[in-house]
mmCIF file of C-alpha atoms in Angstrom:
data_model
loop_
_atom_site.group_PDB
_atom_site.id
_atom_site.type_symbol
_atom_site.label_atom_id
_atom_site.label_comp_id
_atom_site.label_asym_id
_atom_site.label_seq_id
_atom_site.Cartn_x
_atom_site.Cartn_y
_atom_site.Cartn_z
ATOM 1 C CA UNK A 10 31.850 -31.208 -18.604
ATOM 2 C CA UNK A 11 30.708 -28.469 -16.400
ATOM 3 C CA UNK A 12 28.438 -30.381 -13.614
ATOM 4 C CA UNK A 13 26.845 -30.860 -10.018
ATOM 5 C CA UNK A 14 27.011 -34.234 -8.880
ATOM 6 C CA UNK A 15 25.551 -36.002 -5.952
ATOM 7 C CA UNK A 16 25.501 -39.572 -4.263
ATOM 8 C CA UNK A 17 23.302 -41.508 -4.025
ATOM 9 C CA UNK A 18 20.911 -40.765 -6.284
ATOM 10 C CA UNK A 19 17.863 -43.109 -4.051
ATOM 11 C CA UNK A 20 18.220 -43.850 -0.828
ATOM 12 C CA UNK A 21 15.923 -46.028 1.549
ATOM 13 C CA UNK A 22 16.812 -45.814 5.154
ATOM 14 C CA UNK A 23 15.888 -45.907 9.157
ATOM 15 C CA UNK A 24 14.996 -43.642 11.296
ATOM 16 C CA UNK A 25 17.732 -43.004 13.412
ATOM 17 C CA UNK A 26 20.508 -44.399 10.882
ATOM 18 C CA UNK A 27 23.249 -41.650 10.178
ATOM 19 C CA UNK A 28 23.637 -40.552 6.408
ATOM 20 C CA UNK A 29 25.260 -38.262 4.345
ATOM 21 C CA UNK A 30 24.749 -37.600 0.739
ATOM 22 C CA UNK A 31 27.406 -36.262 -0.993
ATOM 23 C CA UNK A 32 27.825 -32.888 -3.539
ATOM 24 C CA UNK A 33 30.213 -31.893 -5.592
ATOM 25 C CA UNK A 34 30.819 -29.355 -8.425
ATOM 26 C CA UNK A 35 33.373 -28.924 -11.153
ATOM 27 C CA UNK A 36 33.180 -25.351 -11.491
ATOM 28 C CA UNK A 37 35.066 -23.867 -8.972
ATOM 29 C CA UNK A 38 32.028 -21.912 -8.076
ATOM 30 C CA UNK A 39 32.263 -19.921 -4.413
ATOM 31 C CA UNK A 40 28.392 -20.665 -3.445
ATOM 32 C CA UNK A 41 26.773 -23.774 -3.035
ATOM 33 C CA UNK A 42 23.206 -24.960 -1.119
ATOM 34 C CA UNK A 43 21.058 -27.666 -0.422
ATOM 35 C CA UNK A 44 17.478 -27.552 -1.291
ATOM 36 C CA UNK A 45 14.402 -30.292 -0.440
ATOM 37 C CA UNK A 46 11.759 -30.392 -2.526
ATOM 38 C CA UNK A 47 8.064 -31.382 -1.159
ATOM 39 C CA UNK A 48 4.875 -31.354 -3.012
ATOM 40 C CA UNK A 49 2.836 -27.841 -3.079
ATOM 41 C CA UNK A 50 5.751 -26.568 -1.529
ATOM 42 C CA UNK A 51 8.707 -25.671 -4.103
ATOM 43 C CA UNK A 52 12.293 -25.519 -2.958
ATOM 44 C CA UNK A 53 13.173 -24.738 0.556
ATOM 45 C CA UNK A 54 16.713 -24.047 1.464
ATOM 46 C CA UNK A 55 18.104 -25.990 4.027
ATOM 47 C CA UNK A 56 21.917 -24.460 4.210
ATOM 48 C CA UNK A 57 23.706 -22.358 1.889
ATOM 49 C CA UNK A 58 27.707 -21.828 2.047
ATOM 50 C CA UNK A 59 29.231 -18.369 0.588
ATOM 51 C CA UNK A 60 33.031 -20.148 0.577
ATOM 52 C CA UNK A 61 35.220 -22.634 2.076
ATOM 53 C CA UNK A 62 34.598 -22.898 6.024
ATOM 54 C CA UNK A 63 31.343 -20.423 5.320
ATOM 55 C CA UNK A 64 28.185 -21.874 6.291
ATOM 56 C CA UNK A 65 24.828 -20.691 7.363
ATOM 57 C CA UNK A 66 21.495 -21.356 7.594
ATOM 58 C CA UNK A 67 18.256 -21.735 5.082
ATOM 59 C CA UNK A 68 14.687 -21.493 6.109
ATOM 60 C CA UNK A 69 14.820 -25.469 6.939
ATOM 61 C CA UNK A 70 18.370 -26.315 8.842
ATOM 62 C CA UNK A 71 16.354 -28.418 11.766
ATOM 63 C CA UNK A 72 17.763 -31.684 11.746
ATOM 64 C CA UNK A 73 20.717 -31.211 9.297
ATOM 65 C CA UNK A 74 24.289 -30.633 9.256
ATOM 66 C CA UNK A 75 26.884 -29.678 6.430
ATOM 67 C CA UNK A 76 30.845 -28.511 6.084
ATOM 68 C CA UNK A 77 32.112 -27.050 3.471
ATOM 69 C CA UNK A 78 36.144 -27.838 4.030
ATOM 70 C CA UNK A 79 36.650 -28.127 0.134
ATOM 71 C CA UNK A 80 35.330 -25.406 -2.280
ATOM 72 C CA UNK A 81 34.171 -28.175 -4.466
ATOM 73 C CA UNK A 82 32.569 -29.945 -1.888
ATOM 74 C CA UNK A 83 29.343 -29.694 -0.026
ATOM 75 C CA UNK A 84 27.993 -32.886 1.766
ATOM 76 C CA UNK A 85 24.479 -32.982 3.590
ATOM 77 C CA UNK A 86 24.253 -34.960 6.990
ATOM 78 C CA UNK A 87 21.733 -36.583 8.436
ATOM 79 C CA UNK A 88 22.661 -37.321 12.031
ATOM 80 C CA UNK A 89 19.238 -39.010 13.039
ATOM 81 C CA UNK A 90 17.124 -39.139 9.969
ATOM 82 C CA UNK A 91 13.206 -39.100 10.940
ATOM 83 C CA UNK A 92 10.585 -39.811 8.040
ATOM 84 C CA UNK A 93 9.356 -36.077 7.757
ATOM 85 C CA UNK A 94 12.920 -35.940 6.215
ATOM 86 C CA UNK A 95 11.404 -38.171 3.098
ATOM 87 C CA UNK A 96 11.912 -35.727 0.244
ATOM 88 C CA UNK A 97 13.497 -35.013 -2.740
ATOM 89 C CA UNK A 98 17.370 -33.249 -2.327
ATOM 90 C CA UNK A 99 19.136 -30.954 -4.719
ATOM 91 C CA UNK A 100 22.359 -29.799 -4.459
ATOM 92 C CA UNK A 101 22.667 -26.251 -6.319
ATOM 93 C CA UNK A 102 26.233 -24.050 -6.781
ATOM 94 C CA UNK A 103 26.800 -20.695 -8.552
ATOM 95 C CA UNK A 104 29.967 -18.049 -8.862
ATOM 96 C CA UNK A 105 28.341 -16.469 -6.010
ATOM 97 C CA UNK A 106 30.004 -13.535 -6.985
ATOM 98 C CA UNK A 107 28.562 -10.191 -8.436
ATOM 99 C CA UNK A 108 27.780 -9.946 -12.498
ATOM 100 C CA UNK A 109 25.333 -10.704 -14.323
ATOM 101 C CA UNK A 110 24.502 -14.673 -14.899
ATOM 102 C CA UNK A 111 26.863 -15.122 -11.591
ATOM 103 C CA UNK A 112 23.355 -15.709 -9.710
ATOM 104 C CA UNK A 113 22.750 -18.575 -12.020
ATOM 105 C CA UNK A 114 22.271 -21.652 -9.826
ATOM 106 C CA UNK A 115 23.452 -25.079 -11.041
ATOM 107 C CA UNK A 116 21.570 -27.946 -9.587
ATOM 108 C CA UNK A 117 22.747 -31.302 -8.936
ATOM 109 C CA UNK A 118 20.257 -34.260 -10.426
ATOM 110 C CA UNK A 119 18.619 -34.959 -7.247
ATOM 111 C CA UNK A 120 18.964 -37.287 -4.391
ATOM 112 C CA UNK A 121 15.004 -39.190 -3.323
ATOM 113 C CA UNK A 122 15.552 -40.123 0.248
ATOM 114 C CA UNK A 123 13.181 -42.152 1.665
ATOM 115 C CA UNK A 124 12.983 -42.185 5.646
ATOM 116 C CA UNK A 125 10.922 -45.577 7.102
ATOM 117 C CA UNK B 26 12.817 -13.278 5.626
ATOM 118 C CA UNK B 27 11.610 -13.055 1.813
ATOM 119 C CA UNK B 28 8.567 -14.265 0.694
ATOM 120 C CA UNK B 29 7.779 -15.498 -2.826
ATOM 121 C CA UNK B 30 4.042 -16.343 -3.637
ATOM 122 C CA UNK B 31 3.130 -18.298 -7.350
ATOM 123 C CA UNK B 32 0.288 -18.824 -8.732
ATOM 124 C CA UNK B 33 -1.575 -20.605 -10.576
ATOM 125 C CA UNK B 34 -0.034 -23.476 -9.125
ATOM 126 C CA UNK B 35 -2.003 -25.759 -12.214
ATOM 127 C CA UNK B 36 -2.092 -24.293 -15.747
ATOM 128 C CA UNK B 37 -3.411 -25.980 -19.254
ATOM 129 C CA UNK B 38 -3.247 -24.289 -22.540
ATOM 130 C CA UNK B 39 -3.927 -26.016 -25.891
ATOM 131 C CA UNK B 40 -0.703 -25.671 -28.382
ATOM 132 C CA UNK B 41 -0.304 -22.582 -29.904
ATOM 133 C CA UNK B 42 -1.759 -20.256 -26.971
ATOM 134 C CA UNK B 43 -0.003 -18.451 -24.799
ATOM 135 C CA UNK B 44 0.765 -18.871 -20.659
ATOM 136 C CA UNK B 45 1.256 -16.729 -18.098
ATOM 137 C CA UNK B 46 2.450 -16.877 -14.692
ATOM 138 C CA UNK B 47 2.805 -14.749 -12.078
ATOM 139 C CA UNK B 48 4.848 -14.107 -8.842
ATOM 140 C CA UNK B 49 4.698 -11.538 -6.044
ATOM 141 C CA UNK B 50 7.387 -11.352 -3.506
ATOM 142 C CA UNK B 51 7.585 -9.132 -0.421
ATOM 143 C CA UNK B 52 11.413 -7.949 0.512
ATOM 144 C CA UNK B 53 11.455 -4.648 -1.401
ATOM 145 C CA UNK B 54 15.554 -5.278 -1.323
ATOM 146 C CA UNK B 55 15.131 -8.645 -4.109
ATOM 147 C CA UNK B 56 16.794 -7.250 -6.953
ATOM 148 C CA UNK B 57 17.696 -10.520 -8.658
ATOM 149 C CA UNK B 58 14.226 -12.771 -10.252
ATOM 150 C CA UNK B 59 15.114 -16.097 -12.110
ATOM 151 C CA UNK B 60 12.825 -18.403 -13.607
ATOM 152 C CA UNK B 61 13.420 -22.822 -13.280
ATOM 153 C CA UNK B 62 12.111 -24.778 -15.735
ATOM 154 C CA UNK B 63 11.892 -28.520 -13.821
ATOM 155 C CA UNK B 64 10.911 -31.227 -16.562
ATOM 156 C CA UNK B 65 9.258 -33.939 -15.094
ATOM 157 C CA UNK B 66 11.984 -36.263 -13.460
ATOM 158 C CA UNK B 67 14.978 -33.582 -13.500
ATOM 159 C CA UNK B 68 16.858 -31.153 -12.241
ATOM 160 C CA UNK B 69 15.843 -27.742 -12.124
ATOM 161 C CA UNK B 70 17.191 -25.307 -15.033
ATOM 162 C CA UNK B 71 17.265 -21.370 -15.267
ATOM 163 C CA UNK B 72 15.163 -20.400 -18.621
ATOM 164 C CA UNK B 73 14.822 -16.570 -18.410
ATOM 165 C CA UNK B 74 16.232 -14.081 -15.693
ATOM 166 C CA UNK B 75 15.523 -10.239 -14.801
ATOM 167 C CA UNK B 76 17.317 -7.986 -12.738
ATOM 168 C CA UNK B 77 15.098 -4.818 -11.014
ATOM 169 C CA UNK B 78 16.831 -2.499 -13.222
ATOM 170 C CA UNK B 79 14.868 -3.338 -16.363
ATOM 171 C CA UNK B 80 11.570 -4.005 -16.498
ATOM 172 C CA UNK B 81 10.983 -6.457 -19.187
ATOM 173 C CA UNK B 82 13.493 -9.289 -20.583
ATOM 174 C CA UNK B 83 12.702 -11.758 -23.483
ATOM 175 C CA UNK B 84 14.223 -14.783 -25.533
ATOM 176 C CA UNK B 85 12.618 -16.362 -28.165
ATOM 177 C CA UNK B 86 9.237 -17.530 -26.775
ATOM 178 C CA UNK B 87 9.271 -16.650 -23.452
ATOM 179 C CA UNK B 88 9.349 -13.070 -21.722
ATOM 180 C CA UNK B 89 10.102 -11.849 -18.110
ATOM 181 C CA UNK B 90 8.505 -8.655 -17.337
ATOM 182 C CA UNK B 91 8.730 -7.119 -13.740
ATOM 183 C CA UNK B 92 7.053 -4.422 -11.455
ATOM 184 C CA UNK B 93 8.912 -2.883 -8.817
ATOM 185 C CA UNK B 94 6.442 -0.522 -7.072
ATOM 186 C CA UNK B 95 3.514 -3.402 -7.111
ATOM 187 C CA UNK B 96 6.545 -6.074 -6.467
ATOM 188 C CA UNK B 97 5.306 -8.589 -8.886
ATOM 189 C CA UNK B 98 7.157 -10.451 -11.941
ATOM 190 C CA UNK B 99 5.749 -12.485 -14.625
ATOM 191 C CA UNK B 100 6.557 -15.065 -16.861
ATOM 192 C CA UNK B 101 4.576 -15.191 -20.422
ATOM 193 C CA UNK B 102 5.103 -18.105 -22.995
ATOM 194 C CA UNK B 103 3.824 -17.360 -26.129
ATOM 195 C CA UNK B 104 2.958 -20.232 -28.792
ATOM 196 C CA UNK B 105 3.221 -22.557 -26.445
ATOM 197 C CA UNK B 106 4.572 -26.412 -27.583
ATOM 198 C CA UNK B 107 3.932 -29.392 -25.627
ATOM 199 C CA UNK B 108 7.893 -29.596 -24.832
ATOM 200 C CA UNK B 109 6.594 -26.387 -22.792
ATOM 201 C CA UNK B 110 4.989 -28.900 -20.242
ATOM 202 C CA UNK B 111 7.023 -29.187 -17.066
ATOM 203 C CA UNK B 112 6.801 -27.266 -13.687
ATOM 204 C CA UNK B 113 8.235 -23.459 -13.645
ATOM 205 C CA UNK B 114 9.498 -21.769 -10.163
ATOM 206 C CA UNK B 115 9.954 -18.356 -9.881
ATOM 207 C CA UNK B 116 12.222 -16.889 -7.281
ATOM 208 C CA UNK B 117 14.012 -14.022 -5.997
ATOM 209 C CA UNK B 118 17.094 -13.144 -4.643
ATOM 210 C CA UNK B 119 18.637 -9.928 -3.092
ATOM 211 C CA UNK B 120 21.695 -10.903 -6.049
ATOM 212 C CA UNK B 121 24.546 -9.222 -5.262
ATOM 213 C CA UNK B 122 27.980 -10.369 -3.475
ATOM 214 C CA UNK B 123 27.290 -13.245 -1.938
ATOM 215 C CA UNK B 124 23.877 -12.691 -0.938
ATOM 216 C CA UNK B 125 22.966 -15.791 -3.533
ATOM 217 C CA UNK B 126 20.362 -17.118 -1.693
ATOM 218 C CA UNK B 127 17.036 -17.777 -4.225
ATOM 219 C CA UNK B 128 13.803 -17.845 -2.462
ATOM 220 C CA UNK B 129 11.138 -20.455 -5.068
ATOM 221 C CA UNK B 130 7.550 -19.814 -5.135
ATOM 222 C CA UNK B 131 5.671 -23.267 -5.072
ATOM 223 C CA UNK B 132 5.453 -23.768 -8.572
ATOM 224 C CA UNK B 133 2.963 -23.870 -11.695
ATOM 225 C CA UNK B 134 2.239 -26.765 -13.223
ATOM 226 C CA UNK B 135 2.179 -26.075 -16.871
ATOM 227 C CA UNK B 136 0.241 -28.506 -19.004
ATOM 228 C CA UNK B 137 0.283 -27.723 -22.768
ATOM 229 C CA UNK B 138 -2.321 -29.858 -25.033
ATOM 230 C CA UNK B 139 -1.533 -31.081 -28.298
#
């Protein structure tokens, strides 16, 4: 089955206490992104890779990391998580290529990380 | 950097009537508008897309039309069902090569009564 996965699903932690939640997709699909999701304020893009070893970027990268050194592959890092980080994650892929329906973006079910 | 504004962000409609929702966004280079459909609880799923070469776009129920001069794009849902109810995000994208990135609006809350 054609799918975006991510672990953990819910996650209570510290601040300060290094995490990483994990994405991967099954559909050999060139572009994949991270996304947090707040109340009244949609999806914001945190950072968005084009290919393998291609990352940039979103319009919320401040206290994240990722690496892309898989194409299926695109974990989120949380060196020193702070509680404005509390939000809801989604990892999102698509062919990334031109065509139509190659914009279609496939999201992950969602990762709730709670920051204390 | 692109800018995507949605509104209403709260909508009810009894069953049967129709909803609308509209977007305006401000890079005159977004070529690429998709519509999310987020049920309450999960993920986020594309329901209708238009690209700025055609100015209206419909499936079933629901309808995409878009405005290139004004730089607005609307969804309509007509004979709306209470499986309708969920939270819709517009976005745009400039769509082409790799420039994939989707930029959401904040979302409408659609609410359809029984």
């Amino acid at each position: 089955e054609a799918q975006v996965t991510q672990n953990p699903r819910y996650l209570i932690t510290v601040t300060g206490k290094k995490l990483t939640v994990t994405c991967s997709q099954n559909m050999n699909h060139e572009y994949m992104s991270w996304y947090r999701q707040d109340p009244g304020l949609g999806l914001r893009q945190i950072y968005y890779s084009m290919n393998v070893e291609v990352t940039d970027k979103g319009d919320v990268p401040e206290g994240y990391k990722v690496s892309r050194k898989e194409k299926r592959n695109f974990p989120l890092i949380l060196e020193s998580p702070s509680p404005n980080q509390t939000s809801l994650y989604f990892c999102a892929s698509s062919l990334g290529t031109g065509g139509p329906r190659n914009n279609e973006q496939f999201f992950g079910p969602g990762t709730r990380l709670t920051v204390l | 950097g692109e800018n995507v504004e949605q509104h209403p962000s709260t909508l009810s409609v009894q069953e049967g009537d129709s909803a609308v929702i509209k977007c305006t966004y401000s890079d005159s280079a977004s070529n690429y508008f998709p519509w999310y459909k987020q049920e309450l609880g999960k993920r986020p799923q594309l329901i209708i897309d238009i690209r700025s070469n055609v100015g209206e776009k419909k499936d079933q129920r629901i309808a995409v039309t878009l405005n290139k001069t004004a730089k607005h794009f609307s969804l309509h849902i007509t004979e709306t069902q209470p499986e309708d109810s969920a939270v819709y995000f517009c976005a745009a994208s400039k769509g082409s090569g790799g420039a994939n990135n989707l930029f959401f609006g904040t979302g409408t809350r659609l609410t359809v009564i029984p």
